[in-house]
Amino acid sequence: MSYEALPARALDRRELRDLVDELAADPSRWEGQVDFPEEGGRHYASLYRDAYVDVWLLCWRPEDDTGWHDHDISSGAVRVVTGTLLECNPRIGGEHLETVVSAGESFSFGPDHIHRLTGAVDGSVSIHAYSPPLWRLGQYSISDSGVMRRVSVSYADELRPMDDLDQAAEVGEVAVA
């Protein structure tokens, strides 16, 4: 499916999953964007964005971590094309749920989904699609005592763990507005 053939409306979870699966099957549409800069850090590139859908390519190393986040009002889908990602979902009063997502696998989620993604294998690559397009995201911290806090951020801000910042604030090392 070409981007021009996408419907002029928000896509549901099934359609988003179909989209990332279809894109993964055609590397000519994204392989030129794959990069692992020497200075480190997750590399991401916008593949497509219109009024109804937002598509990204992300390149991961094991130390790359989005931190806990949601996608505000957007549903989404992720397809791992090479390597492996680890998706974690928070559980109140228990161990967080961890799911290994390997090359060739995909998953979708609604706007109520809170998760954290990390690169489980060096050189992992994934394709992400969101509908409606991302504008805001919620980033979460979970303290050792179990308190969860949400901060609204722009889709243009790189997601990262907030836990280190929160721990420093608890001991008075940083100012929190």
mmCIF file of C-alpha atoms in Angstrom, residues 54-148:
data_model
loop_
_atom_site.group_PDB
_atom_site.id
_atom_site.type_symbol
_atom_site.label_atom_id
_atom_site.label_comp_id
_atom_site.label_asym_id
_atom_site.label_seq_id
_atom_site.Cartn_x
_atom_site.Cartn_y
_atom_site.Cartn_z
ATOM 1 C CA ASP A 54 2.489 9.216 11.645
ATOM 2 C CA VAL A 55 5.187 6.635 10.729
ATOM 3 C CA TRP A 56 8.681 6.363 12.236
ATOM 4 C CA LEU A 57 11.772 4.206 11.888
ATOM 5 C CA LEU A 58 13.777 3.661 15.108
ATOM 6 C CA CYS A 59 17.257 2.169 15.463
ATOM 7 C CA TRP A 60 18.188 0.721 18.850
ATOM 8 C CA ARG A 61 21.136 -0.297 20.985
ATOM 9 C CA PRO A 62 20.744 -2.228 24.260
ATOM 10 C CA GLU A 63 21.244 0.939 26.328
ATOM 11 C CA ASP A 64 18.443 2.806 24.501
ATOM 12 C CA ASP A 65 15.366 3.196 26.686
ATOM 13 C CA THR A 66 12.211 5.229 26.089
ATOM 14 C CA GLY A 67 11.246 5.287 29.748
ATOM 15 C CA TRP A 68 7.605 4.756 30.719
ATOM 16 C CA HIS A 69 5.254 6.568 28.346
ATOM 17 C CA ASP A 70 1.849 6.668 26.696
ATOM 18 C CA HIS A 71 0.824 8.110 23.327
ATOM 19 C CA ASP A 72 -1.872 10.486 24.599
ATOM 20 C CA ILE A 73 -4.860 10.129 22.219
ATOM 21 C CA SER A 74 -3.080 8.015 19.574
ATOM 22 C CA SER A 75 -3.270 4.290 18.935
ATOM 23 C CA GLY A 76 -0.126 2.670 17.601
ATOM 24 C CA ALA A 77 1.648 -0.362 16.194
ATOM 25 C CA VAL A 78 5.273 -1.518 16.246
ATOM 26 C CA ARG A 79 7.031 -4.000 13.963
ATOM 27 C CA VAL A 80 10.545 -5.193 14.744
ATOM 28 C CA VAL A 81 12.385 -5.663 11.431
ATOM 29 C CA THR A 82 15.815 -6.646 12.788
ATOM 30 C CA GLY A 83 17.024 -7.576 16.248
ATOM 31 C CA THR A 84 14.872 -7.620 19.354
ATOM 32 C CA LEU A 85 13.052 -5.104 21.544
ATOM 33 C CA LEU A 86 11.868 -5.546 25.105
ATOM 34 C CA GLU A 87 8.439 -4.077 25.871
ATOM 35 C CA CYS A 88 7.595 -3.581 29.541
ATOM 36 C CA ASN A 89 4.154 -2.734 30.918
ATOM 37 C CA PRO A 90 3.792 -1.411 34.472
ATOM 38 C CA ARG A 91 1.864 -3.469 37.018
ATOM 39 C CA ILE A 92 0.703 -1.870 40.223
ATOM 40 C CA GLY A 93 1.660 -4.023 43.186
ATOM 41 C CA GLY A 94 3.588 -6.587 41.162
ATOM 42 C CA GLU A 95 6.456 -7.219 38.806
ATOM 43 C CA HIS A 96 6.243 -5.335 35.525
ATOM 44 C CA LEU A 97 5.167 -7.446 32.542
ATOM 45 C CA GLU A 98 8.076 -7.947 30.106
ATOM 46 C CA THR A 99 7.570 -9.107 26.519
ATOM 47 C CA VAL A 100 10.383 -9.888 24.078
ATOM 48 C CA VAL A 101 9.477 -8.755 20.565
ATOM 49 C CA SER A 102 11.768 -10.292 17.954
ATOM 50 C CA ALA A 103 12.364 -9.577 14.264
ATOM 51 C CA GLY A 104 9.258 -10.405 12.267
ATOM 52 C CA GLU A 105 6.870 -9.740 15.165
ATOM 53 C CA SER A 106 4.509 -6.812 15.628
ATOM 54 C CA PHE A 107 2.016 -5.568 18.176
ATOM 55 C CA SER A 108 -0.575 -2.807 18.407
ATOM 56 C CA PHE A 109 -2.084 -0.801 21.239
ATOM 57 C CA GLY A 110 -4.706 1.787 22.079
ATOM 58 C CA PRO A 111 -4.238 5.252 23.581
ATOM 59 C CA ASP A 112 -4.608 3.854 27.115
ATOM 60 C CA HIS A 113 -1.435 1.731 26.747
ATOM 61 C CA ILE A 114 1.540 2.599 28.985
ATOM 62 C CA HIS A 115 4.842 0.939 28.170
ATOM 63 C CA ARG A 116 8.611 1.213 28.040
ATOM 64 C CA LEU A 117 10.734 -0.001 25.117
ATOM 65 C CA THR A 118 14.414 -0.898 25.169
ATOM 66 C CA GLY A 119 16.737 -2.319 22.566
ATOM 67 C CA ALA A 120 17.410 -5.878 23.730
ATOM 68 C CA VAL A 121 19.940 -6.589 20.973
ATOM 69 C CA ASP A 122 22.482 -4.218 19.423
ATOM 70 C CA GLY A 123 21.456 -3.131 15.930
ATOM 71 C CA SER A 124 17.696 -3.550 16.367
ATOM 72 C CA VAL A 125 15.406 -1.684 13.974
ATOM 73 C CA SER A 126 11.659 -1.116 14.297
ATOM 74 C CA ILE A 127 8.867 0.658 12.432
ATOM 75 C CA HIS A 128 6.180 2.522 14.437
ATOM 76 C CA ALA A 129 2.872 3.968 13.217
ATOM 77 C CA TYR A 130 0.441 6.164 15.178
ATOM 78 C CA SER A 131 -3.043 7.438 14.447
ATOM 79 C CA PRO A 132 -4.043 10.138 14.920
ATOM 80 C CA PRO A 133 -0.493 11.489 14.512
ATOM 81 C CA LEU A 134 1.477 12.076 17.687
ATOM 82 C CA TRP A 135 1.335 15.586 19.147
ATOM 83 C CA ARG A 136 1.688 14.925 22.866
ATOM 84 C CA LEU A 137 2.931 11.988 24.887
ATOM 85 C CA GLY A 138 2.857 11.251 28.576
ATOM 86 C CA GLN A 139 6.138 10.355 30.261
ATOM 87 C CA TYR A 140 5.954 8.555 33.590
ATOM 88 C CA SER A 141 8.195 7.996 36.540
ATOM 89 C CA ILE A 142 7.587 5.298 39.123
ATOM 90 C CA SER A 143 9.330 5.870 42.444
ATOM 91 C CA ASP A 144 10.699 3.079 44.616
ATOM 92 C CA SER A 145 7.644 3.585 46.839
ATOM 93 C CA GLY A 146 5.334 2.915 43.855
ATOM 94 C CA VAL A 147 4.160 6.477 43.203
ATOM 95 C CA MET A 148 3.541 7.114 39.495
#
